[in-house]
Short mmCIF file of N, CA, C and O and ligand atoms in Angstrom, two decimals:
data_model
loop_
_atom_site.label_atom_id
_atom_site.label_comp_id
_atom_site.label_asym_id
_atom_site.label_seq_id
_atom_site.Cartn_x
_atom_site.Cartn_y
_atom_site.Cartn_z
N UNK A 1 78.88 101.50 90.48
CA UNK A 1 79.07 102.43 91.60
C UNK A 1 78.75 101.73 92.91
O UNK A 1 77.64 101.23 93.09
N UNK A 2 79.76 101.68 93.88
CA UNK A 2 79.02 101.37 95.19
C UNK A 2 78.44 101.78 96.11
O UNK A 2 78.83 102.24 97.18
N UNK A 3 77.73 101.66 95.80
CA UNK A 3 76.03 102.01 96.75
C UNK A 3 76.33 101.73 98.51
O UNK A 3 77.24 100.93 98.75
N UNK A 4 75.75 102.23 99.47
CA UNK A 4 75.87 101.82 100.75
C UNK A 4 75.55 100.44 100.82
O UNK A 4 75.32 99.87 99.75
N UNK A 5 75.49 99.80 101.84
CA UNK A 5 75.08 98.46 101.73
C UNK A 5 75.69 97.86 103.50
O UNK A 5 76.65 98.33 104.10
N UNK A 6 74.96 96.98 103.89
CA UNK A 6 75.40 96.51 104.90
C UNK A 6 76.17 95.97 105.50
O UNK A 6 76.21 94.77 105.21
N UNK A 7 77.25 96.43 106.66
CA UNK A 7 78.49 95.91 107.07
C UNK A 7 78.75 94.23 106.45
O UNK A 7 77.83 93.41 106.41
N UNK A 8 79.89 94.00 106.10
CA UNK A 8 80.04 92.72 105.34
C UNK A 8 81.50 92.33 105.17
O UNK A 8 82.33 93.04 104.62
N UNK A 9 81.78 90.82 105.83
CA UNK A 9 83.16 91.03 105.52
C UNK A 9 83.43 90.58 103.90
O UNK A 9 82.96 89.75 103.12
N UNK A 10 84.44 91.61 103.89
CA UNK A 10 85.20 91.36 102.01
C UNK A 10 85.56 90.18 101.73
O UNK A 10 85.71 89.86 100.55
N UNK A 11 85.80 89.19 102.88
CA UNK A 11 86.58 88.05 102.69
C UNK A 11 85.13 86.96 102.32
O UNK A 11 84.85 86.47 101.23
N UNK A 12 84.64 86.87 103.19
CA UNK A 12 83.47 85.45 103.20
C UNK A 12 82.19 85.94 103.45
O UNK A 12 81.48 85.38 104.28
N UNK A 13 81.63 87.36 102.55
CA UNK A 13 80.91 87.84 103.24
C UNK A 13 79.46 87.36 104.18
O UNK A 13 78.25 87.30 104.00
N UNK A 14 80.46 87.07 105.31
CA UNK A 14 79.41 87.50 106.65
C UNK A 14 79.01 88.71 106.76
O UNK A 14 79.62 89.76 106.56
N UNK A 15 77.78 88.48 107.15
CA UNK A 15 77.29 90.43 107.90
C UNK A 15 77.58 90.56 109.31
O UNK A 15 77.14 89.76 110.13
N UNK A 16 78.44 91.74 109.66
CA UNK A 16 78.76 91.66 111.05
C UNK A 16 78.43 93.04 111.75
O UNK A 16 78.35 94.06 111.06
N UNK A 17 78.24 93.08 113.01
CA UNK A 17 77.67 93.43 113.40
C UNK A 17 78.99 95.20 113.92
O UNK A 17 80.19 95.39 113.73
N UNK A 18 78.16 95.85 114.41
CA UNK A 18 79.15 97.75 114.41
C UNK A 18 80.04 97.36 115.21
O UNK A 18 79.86 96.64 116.19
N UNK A 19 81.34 97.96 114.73
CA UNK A 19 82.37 97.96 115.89
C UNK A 19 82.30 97.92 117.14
O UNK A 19 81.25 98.36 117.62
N UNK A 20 83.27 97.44 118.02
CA UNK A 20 83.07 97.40 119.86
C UNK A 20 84.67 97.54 120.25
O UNK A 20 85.74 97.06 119.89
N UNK A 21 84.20 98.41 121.12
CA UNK A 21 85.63 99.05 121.86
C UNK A 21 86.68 97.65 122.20
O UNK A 21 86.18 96.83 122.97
N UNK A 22 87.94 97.36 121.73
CA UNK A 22 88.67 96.12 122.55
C UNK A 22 89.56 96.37 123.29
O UNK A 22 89.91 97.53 123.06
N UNK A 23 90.20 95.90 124.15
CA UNK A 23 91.51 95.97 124.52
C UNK A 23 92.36 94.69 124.72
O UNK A 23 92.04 93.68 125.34
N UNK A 24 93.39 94.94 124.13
CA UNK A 24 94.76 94.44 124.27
C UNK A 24 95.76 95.00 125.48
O UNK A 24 95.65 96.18 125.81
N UNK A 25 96.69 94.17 126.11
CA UNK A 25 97.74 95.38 126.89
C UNK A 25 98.59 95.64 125.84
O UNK A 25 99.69 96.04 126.25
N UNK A 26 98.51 95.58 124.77
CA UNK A 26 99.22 96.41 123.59
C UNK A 26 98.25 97.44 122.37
O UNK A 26 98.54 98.25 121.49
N UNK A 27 97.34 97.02 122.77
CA UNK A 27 96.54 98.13 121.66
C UNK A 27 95.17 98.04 122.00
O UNK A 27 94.69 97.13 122.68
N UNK A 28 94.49 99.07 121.48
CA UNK A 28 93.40 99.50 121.76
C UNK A 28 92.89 99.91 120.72
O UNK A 28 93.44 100.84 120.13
N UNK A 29 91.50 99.23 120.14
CA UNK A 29 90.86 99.53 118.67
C UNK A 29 89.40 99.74 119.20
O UNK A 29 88.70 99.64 120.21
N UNK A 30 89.37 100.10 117.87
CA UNK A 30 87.35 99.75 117.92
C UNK A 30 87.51 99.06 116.79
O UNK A 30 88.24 99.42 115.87
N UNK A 31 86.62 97.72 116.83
CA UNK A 31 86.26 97.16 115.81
C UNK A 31 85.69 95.64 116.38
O UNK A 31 84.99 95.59 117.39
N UNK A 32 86.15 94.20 115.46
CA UNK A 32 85.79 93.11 115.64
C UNK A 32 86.23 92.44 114.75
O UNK A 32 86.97 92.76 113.82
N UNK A 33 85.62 91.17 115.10
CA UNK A 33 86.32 89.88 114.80
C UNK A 33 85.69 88.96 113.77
O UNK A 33 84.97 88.22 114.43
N UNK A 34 85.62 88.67 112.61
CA UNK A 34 84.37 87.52 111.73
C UNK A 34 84.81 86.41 111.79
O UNK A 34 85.97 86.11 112.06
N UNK A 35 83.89 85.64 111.52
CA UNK A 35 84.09 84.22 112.43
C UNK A 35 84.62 83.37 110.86
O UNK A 35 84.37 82.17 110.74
N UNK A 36 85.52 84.31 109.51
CA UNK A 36 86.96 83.70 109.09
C UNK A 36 88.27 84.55 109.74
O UNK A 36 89.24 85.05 109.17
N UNK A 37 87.94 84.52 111.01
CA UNK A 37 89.19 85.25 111.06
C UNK A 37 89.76 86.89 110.66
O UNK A 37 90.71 87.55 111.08
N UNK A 38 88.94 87.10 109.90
CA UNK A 38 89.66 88.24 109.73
C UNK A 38 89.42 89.39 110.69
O UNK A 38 89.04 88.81 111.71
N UNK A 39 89.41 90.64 110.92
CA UNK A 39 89.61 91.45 112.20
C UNK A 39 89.26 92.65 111.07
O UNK A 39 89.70 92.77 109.93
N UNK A 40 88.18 93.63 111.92
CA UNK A 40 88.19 95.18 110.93
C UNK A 40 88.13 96.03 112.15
O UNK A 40 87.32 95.93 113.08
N UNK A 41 88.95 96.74 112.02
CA UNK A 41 89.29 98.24 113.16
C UNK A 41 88.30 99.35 112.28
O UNK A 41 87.97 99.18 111.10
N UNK A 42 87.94 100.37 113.04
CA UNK A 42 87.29 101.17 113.10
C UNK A 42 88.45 102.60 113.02
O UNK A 42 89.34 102.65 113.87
N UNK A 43 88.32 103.99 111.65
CA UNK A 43 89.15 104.82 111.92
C UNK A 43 88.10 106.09 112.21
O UNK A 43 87.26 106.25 111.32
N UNK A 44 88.04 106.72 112.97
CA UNK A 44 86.99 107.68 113.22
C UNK A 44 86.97 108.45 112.46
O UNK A 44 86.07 108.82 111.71
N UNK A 45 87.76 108.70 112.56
CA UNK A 45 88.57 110.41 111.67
C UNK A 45 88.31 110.16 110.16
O UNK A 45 87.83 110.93 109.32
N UNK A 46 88.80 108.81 110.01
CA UNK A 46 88.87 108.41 108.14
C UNK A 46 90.30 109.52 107.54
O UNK A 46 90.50 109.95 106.40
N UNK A 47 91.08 109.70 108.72
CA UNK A 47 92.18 110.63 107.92
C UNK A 47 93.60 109.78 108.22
O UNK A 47 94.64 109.91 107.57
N UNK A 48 93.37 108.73 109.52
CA UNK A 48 94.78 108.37 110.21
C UNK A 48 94.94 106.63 109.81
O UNK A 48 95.25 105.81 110.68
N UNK A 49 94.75 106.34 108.69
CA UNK A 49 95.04 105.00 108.28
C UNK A 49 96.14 104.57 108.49
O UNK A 49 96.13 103.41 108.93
N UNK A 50 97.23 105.06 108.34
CA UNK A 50 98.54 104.33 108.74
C UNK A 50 99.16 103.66 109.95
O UNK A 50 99.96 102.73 110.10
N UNK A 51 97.97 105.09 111.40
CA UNK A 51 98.21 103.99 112.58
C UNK A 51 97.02 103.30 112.62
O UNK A 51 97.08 102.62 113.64
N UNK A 52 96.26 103.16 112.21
CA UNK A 52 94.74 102.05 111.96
C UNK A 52 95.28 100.82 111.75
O UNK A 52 95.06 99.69 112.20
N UNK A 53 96.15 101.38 110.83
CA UNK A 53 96.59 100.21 109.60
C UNK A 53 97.61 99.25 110.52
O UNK A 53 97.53 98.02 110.52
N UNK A 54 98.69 100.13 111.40
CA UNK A 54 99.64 99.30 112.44
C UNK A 54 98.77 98.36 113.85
O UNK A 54 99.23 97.40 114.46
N UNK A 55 97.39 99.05 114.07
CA UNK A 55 96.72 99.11 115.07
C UNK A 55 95.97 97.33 114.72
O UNK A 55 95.82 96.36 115.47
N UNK A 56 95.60 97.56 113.03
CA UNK A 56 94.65 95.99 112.89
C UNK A 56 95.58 95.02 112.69
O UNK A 56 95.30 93.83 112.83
N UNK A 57 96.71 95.43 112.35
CA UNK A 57 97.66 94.63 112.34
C UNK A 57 98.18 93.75 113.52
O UNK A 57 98.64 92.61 113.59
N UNK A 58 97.88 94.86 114.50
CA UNK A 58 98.44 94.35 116.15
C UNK A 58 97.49 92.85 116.36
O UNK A 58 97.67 91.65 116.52
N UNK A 59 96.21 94.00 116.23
CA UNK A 59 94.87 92.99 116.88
C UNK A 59 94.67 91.59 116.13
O UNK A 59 94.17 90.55 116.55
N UNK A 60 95.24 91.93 114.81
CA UNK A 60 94.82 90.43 114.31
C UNK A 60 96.19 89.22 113.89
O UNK A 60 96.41 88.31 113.08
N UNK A 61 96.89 89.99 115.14
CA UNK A 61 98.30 89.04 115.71
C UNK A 61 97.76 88.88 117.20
O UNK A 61 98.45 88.29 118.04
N UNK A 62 96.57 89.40 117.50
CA UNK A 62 96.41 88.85 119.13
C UNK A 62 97.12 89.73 120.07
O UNK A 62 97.16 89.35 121.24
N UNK A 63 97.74 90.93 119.74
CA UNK A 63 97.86 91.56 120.46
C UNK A 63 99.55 91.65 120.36
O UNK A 63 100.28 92.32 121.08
N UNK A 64 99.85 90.95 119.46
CA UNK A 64 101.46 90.97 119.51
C UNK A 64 102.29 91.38 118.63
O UNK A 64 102.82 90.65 117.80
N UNK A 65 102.48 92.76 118.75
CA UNK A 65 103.55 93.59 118.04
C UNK A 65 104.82 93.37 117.49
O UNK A 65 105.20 94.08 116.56
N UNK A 66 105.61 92.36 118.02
CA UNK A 66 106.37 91.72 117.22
C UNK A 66 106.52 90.76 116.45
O UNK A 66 107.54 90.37 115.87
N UNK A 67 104.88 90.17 116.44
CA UNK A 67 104.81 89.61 115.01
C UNK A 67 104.08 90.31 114.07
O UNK A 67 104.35 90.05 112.90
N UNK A 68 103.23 91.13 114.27
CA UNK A 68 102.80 92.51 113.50
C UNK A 68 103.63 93.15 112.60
O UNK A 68 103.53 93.38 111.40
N UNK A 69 104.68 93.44 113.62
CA UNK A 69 106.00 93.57 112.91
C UNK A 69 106.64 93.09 111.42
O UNK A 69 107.06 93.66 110.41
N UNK A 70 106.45 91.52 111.91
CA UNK A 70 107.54 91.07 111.34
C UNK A 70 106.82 90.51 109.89
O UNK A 70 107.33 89.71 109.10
N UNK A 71 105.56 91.13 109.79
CA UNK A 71 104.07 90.19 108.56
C UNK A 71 104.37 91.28 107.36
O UNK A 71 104.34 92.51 107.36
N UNK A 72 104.68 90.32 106.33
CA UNK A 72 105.08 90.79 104.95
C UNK A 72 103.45 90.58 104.24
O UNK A 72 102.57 89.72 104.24
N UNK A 73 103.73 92.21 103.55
CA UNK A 73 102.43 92.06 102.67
C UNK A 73 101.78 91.00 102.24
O UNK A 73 100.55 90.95 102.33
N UNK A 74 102.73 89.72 101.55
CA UNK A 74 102.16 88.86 101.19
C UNK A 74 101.38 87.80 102.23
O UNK A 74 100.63 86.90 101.83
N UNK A 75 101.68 88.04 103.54
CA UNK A 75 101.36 87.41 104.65
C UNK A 75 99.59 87.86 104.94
O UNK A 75 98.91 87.38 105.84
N UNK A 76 99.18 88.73 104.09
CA UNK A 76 98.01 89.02 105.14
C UNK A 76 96.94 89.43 103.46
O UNK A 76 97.26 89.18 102.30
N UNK A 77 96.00 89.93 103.84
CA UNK A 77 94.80 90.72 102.86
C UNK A 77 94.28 91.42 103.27
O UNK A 77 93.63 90.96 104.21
N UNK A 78 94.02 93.18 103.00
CA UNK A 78 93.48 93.65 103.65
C UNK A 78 92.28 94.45 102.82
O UNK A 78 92.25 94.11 101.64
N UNK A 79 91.31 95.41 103.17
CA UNK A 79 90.50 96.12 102.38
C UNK A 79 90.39 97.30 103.01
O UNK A 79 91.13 97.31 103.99
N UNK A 80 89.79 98.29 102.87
CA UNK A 80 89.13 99.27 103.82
C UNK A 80 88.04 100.05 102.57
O UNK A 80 88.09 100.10 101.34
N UNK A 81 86.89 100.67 103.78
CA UNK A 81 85.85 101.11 102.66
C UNK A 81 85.54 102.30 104.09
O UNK A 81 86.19 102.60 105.09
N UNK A 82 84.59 102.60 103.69
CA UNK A 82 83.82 104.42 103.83
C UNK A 82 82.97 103.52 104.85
O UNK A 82 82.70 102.33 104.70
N UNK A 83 82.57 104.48 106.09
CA UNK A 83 81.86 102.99 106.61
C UNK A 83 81.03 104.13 107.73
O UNK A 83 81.65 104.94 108.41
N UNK A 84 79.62 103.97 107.72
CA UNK A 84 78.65 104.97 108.53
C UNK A 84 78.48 104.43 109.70
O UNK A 84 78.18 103.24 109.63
N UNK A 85 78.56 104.96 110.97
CA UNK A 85 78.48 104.10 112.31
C UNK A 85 76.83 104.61 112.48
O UNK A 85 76.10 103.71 112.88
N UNK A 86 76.48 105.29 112.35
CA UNK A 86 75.26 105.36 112.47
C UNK A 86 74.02 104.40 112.06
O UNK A 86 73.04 104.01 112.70
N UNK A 87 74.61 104.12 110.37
CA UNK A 87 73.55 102.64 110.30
C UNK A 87 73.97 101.51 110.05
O UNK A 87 73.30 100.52 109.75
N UNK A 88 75.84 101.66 110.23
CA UNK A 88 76.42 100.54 110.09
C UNK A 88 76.68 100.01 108.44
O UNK A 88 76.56 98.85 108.03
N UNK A 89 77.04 101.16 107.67
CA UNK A 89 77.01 100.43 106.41
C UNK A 89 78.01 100.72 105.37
O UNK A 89 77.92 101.86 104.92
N UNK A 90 78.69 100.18 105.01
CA UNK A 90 79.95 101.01 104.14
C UNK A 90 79.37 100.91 102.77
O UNK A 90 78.25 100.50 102.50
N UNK A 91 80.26 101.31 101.95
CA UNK A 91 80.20 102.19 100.70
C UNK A 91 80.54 103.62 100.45
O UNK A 91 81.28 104.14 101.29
N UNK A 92 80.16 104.29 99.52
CA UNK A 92 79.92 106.06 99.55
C UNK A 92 78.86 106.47 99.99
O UNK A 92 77.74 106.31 99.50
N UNK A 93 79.28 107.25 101.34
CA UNK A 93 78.58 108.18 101.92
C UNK A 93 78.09 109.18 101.20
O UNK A 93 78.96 110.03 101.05
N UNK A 94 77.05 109.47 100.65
CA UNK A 94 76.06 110.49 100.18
C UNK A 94 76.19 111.64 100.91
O UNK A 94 76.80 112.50 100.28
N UNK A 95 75.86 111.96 101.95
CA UNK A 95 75.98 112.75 103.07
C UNK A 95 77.00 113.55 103.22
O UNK A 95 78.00 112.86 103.44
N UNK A 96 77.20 114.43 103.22
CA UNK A 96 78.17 115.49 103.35
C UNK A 96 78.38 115.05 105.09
O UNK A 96 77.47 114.55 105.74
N UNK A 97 79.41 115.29 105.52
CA UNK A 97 79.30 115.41 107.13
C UNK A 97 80.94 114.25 107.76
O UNK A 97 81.99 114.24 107.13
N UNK A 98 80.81 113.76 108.51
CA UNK A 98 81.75 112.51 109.77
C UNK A 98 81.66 111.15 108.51
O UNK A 98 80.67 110.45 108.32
N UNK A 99 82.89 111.07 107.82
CA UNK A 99 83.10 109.74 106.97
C UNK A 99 84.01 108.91 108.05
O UNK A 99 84.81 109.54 108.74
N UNK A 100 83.91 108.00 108.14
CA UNK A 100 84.58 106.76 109.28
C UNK A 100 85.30 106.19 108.28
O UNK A 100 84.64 106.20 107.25
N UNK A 101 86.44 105.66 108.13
CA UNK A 101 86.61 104.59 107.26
C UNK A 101 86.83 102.71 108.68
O UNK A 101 86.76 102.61 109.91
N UNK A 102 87.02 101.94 107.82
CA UNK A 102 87.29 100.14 108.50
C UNK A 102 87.90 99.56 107.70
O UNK A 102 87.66 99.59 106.49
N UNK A 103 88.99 98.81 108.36
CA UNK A 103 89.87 98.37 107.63
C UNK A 103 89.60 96.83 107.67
O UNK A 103 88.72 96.38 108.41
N UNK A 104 90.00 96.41 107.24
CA UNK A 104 89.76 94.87 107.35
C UNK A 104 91.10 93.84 107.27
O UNK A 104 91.80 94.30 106.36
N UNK A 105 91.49 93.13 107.60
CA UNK A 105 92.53 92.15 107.53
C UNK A 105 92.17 90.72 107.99
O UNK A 105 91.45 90.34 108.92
N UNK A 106 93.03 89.90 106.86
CA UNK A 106 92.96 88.70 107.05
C UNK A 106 94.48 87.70 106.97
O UNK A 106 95.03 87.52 105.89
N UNK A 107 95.02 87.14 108.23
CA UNK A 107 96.75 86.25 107.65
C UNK A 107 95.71 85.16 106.57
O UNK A 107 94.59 84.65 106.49
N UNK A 108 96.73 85.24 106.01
CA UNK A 108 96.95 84.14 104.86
C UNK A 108 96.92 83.07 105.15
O UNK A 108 96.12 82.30 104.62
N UNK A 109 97.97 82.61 106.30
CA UNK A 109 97.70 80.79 106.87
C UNK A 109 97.39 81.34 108.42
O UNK A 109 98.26 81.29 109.29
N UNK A 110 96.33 81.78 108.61
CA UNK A 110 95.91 81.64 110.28
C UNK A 110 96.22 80.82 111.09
O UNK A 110 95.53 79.80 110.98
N UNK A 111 97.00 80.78 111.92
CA UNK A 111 97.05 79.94 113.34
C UNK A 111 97.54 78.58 112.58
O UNK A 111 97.38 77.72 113.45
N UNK A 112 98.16 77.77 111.13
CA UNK A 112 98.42 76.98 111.05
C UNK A 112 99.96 76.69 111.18
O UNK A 112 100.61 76.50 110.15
N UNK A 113 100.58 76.64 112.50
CA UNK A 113 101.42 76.19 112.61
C UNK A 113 102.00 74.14 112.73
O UNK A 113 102.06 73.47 113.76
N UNK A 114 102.25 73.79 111.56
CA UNK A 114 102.30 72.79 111.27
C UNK A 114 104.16 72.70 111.01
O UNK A 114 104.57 73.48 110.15
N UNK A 115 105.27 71.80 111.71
CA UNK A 115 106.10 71.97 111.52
C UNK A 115 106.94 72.32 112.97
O UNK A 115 108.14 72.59 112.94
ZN1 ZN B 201 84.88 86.93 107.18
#
């Protein structure tokens, strides 16, 4: 069973620290950045994943929607979990009450343009 536990990325787990408001002139998230790259948006609601889902997509193209666009499943990795802003910790919320979910994404070959 998964227990709460402290923000962590799925990929290399680093512990990172609560979402922070960003801006793009194309999108606007809450979340951040782990230092493999990968990017986790913040969904408040925990009900609207699909534009979350277009939203981390943006941010972890840098802000650019037409390559967001154009990223085939196999292009990327993503996760999302139950995630408490209050103490910062995903898993299952115990608590009856405001479930957040965070998505997480990672490209596959980051920034290696070779060719
Ligand atoms: Zn990471």
């Amino acid at each position: 069973m998964a227990r709460q536990r402290p923000l962590q990325c799925p990929f290399c787990d680093n512990y990172l620290r609560a979402p922070v408001e960003i801006n793009f002139s194309t999108v606007e998230v809450t979340g951040g950045i782990c230092t493999c790259h990968a990017i986790y948006v913040l969904d408040r609601t925990g009900h609207n994943l699909g534009d979350i889902f277009m939203d981390a997509l943006t941010f972890v193209c840098r802000g650019d929607i037409d390559k967001a666009l154009l990223l085939d499943p196999e292009d990327y990795e993503s996760a999302d979990f139950d995630y408490d802003l209050n103490s910062n910790t995903i898993g299952k919320q115990s608590r009856a009450g405001k479930v957040c979910k965070l998505v997480f994404i990672r490209l596959q070959h980051d920034e290696k343009t070779d060719g």
